[in-house]
Structures are given as C-alpha cells and as structure tokens.
C-alpha cells in the first residue's frame, strides 16, 4: 500500500544510452597510428618503462618525458574467453571472443578475437593486431589469427 509521505514515482524500463567524449590529445598519436594499422604506445625516456595503453606520464617514475614506440602487430595468445552473456554496453552484440595476447616486446594486450571460433583457439597460437573502425567512426583494434 502506498504511503502518503512517499514522493510520486514513474517506473520506466526504457534503455538509456550515454555517449562519452573523452579527450585524446595526449594519446592522439596512438589513435592516429591505429587508423594506419600501426600499434604504438609510450615509453618513458627516463626509466624506459613501456606502458600499454599509452600514458602521458610514466606510471613508474611519474616522469613526463615519454616517447612513442612502435609495438608491431605480432602477438601470441596467452588466454581467452567466450562472452556469451554480454555486458550492458555490448548488449546488441552477438556473443564474442576476448583474448589476451603477448606482443613481441612482452606487453600483454586485451582485445576481441575475430575471424575464428572458440574451438580453434589455443594458448600460444599466433595472432595479429588489426585496426577496425566502428560505425560512429571511432577506432579500435582486434586480434585475428595468423593463417
Ligand atoms: Zn619512468
């Protein structure tokens, strides 16, 4: 029973969507290179720490003397999972594969895995990072198996 002291409410099951505009000025070279199919990140000019994703300041020594390095696109699959129950932000996506790949420099990268099936994945298999563009024009990257 509704109490008179409760404020009136409206129950709605509409889905709301949010759009974030995240400034990328300090990581612009990453996004620019990705459009050209290159995968770059930052290395600290003081202590040599390589960060992925790129950082404007070194997370280890806090120095701001970072430089851009090319990571290449070759990777080796470390582990993977099949996402059958998609999170809210991917609710309109089909179930998908996500993998962690180790790049040739040893950095580990998380990305969706395309062009294969769960049954064909195995740790140690060779992958390549490839750039993609979403319908709204934003760039992202995926792993694809090397034939
Ligand atoms: Zn550093």
Coordinates of C-alpha atoms and ligand atoms in Angstrom, one line a residue:
X1 CA 0.0 0.0 0.0
X2 CA 1.3 3.4 -1.0
X3 CA 2.0 5.8 1.9
X4 CA 1.0 9.4 1.5
X5 CA 4.5 10.5 2.5
X6 CA 6.2 8.8 -0.4
X7 CA 7.0 11.0 -3.4
X8 CA 5.3 10.1 -6.6
X9 CA 7.5 7.9 -8.9
X10 CA 7.5 6.9 -12.5
X11 CA 8.6 3.4 -13.3
X12 CA 10.2 3.0 -16.7
X13 CA 12.1 0.2 -18.4
X14 CA 13.4 2.3 -21.2
X15 CA 17.1 1.8 -22.0
X16 CA 19.2 4.9 -21.7
X17 CA 22.4 5.3 -23.6
X18 CA 25.3 7.6 -22.7
X19 CA 27.9 9.0 -25.0
X20 CA 31.2 10.0 -23.6
X21 CA 33.5 12.4 -25.3
X22 CA 36.9 11.6 -23.9
X23 CA 39.8 14.0 -24.7
X24 CA 42.6 12.2 -26.5
X25 CA 45.0 15.0 -27.1
X26 CA 47.8 13.3 -25.0
X27 CA 47.3 9.9 -26.7
X28 CA 46.5 11.3 -30.2
X29 CA 49.5 9.5 -31.8
X30 CA 48.0 6.2 -30.7
X31 CA 44.7 6.8 -32.4
X32 CA 46.3 8.4 -35.5
X33 CA 48.6 5.4 -35.9
X34 CA 45.8 3.0 -35.4
X35 CA 44.0 4.4 -38.4
X36 CA 47.1 3.5 -40.4
X37 CA 47.2 0.0 -39.0
X38 CA 50.1 0.7 -36.6
X39 CA 50.1 -0.1 -32.9
X40 CA 52.2 2.4 -30.9
X41 CA 52.5 3.3 -27.3
X42 CA 54.6 5.3 -24.9
X43 CA 58.0 4.6 -23.4
X44 CA 59.4 6.6 -20.5
X45 CA 62.5 8.5 -21.7
X46 CA 63.8 8.5 -18.1
X47 CA 63.3 4.9 -16.8
X48 CA 62.4 3.0 -20.0
X49 CA 59.0 1.7 -18.8
X50 CA 56.7 0.9 -21.7
X51 CA 53.1 1.5 -21.0
X52 CA 50.1 0.0 -22.8
X53 CA 47.7 1.7 -23.2
X54 CA 49.8 4.8 -23.7
X55 CA 50.3 7.2 -20.8
X56 CA 51.1 10.9 -20.9
X57 CA 53.1 10.4 -17.7
X58 CA 55.2 7.4 -16.6
X59 CA 53.2 5.3 -14.1
X60 CA 56.5 4.0 -12.6
X61 CA 58.6 7.2 -12.1
X62 CA 55.9 9.8 -12.7
X63 CA 58.2 11.5 -15.3
X64 CA 56.5 13.3 -18.2
X65 CA 59.3 12.6 -20.7
X66 CA 57.6 10.0 -22.7
X67 CA 58.3 9.0 -26.3
X68 CA 56.3 6.9 -28.9
X69 CA 57.4 3.4 -29.8
X70 CA 56.1 1.1 -32.4
X71 CA 54.9 -2.2 -30.9
X72 CA 54.3 -4.1 -34.1
X73 CA 51.2 -6.2 -34.6
X74 CA 52.5 -9.7 -33.9
X75 CA 51.2 -11.4 -30.8
X76 CA 50.8 -14.8 -29.2
X77 CA 47.6 -15.8 -27.5
X78 CA 48.1 -16.1 -23.7
X79 CA 44.5 -16.9 -22.7
X80 CA 40.9 -16.2 -23.9
X81 CA 37.3 -16.5 -23.0
X82 CA 33.9 -16.6 -24.8
X83 CA 31.5 -14.0 -23.6
X84 CA 28.0 -15.4 -24.1
X85 CA 26.1 -13.1 -21.7
X86 CA 27.2 -9.7 -22.9
X87 CA 27.6 -6.7 -20.6
X88 CA 25.1 -3.9 -20.9
X89 CA 27.4 -1.8 -23.1
X90 CA 27.6 -4.7 -25.7
X91 CA 24.0 -5.8 -25.3
X92 CA 23.4 -5.5 -29.0
X93 CA 26.5 -7.6 -29.9
X94 CA 26.4 -11.3 -30.5
X95 CA 28.4 -13.4 -28.1
X96 CA 32.1 -12.8 -28.7
X97 CA 35.7 -14.0 -28.0
X98 CA 38.1 -12.0 -25.9
X99 CA 41.8 -12.8 -25.7
X100 CA 45.0 -11.6 -24.0
X101 CA 47.9 -11.6 -26.4
X102 CA 51.5 -11.1 -25.6
X103 CA 53.2 -8.7 -28.1
X104 CA 56.8 -9.4 -29.2
X105 CA 58.1 -6.9 -26.5
X106 CA 56.3 -8.9 -23.8
X107 CA 53.4 -6.5 -23.2
X108 CA 50.0 -8.1 -22.8
X109 CA 47.0 -6.6 -24.6
X110 CA 43.3 -7.4 -24.2
X111 CA 41.2 -7.4 -27.3
X112 CA 38.3 -9.1 -29.0
X113 CA 39.3 -12.0 -31.2
X114 CA 37.8 -12.1 -34.7
X115 CA 37.9 -14.5 -37.6
X116 CA 37.9 -17.7 -35.7
X117 CA 35.9 -19.8 -33.3
X118 CA 36.2 -20.9 -29.7
X119 CA 37.1 -24.4 -30.7
X120 CA 40.1 -23.2 -32.9
X121 CA 41.7 -21.1 -30.1
X122 CA 44.6 -22.4 -28.1
X123 CA 47.2 -20.7 -26.0
X124 CA 50.4 -20.0 -27.9
X125 CA 48.7 -19.6 -31.3
X126 CA 50.0 -16.7 -33.4
X127 CA 47.8 -13.6 -33.6
X128 CA 48.0 -10.2 -35.3
X129 CA 46.5 -6.9 -34.1
X130 CA 44.3 -5.3 -36.7
X131 CA 42.6 -1.9 -36.6
X132 CA 38.9 -1.5 -37.0
X133 CA 36.5 1.4 -37.3
X134 CA 33.2 1.4 -35.6
X135 CA 30.1 2.8 -37.4
X136 CA 30.4 6.0 -35.4
X137 CA 34.0 6.5 -36.8
X138 CA 35.9 5.6 -33.7
X139 CA 38.9 3.3 -33.9
X140 CA 39.5 0.1 -32.0
X141 CA 41.6 -3.0 -32.5
X142 CA 41.1 -6.7 -32.6
X143 CA 43.2 -9.9 -32.7
X144 CA 42.9 -12.1 -35.7
X145 CA 44.6 -15.5 -36.1
X146 CA 47.6 -15.6 -38.4
X147 CA 46.9 -18.1 -41.2
Ligands
LIG1 ZN1 59.6 6.3 -16.0

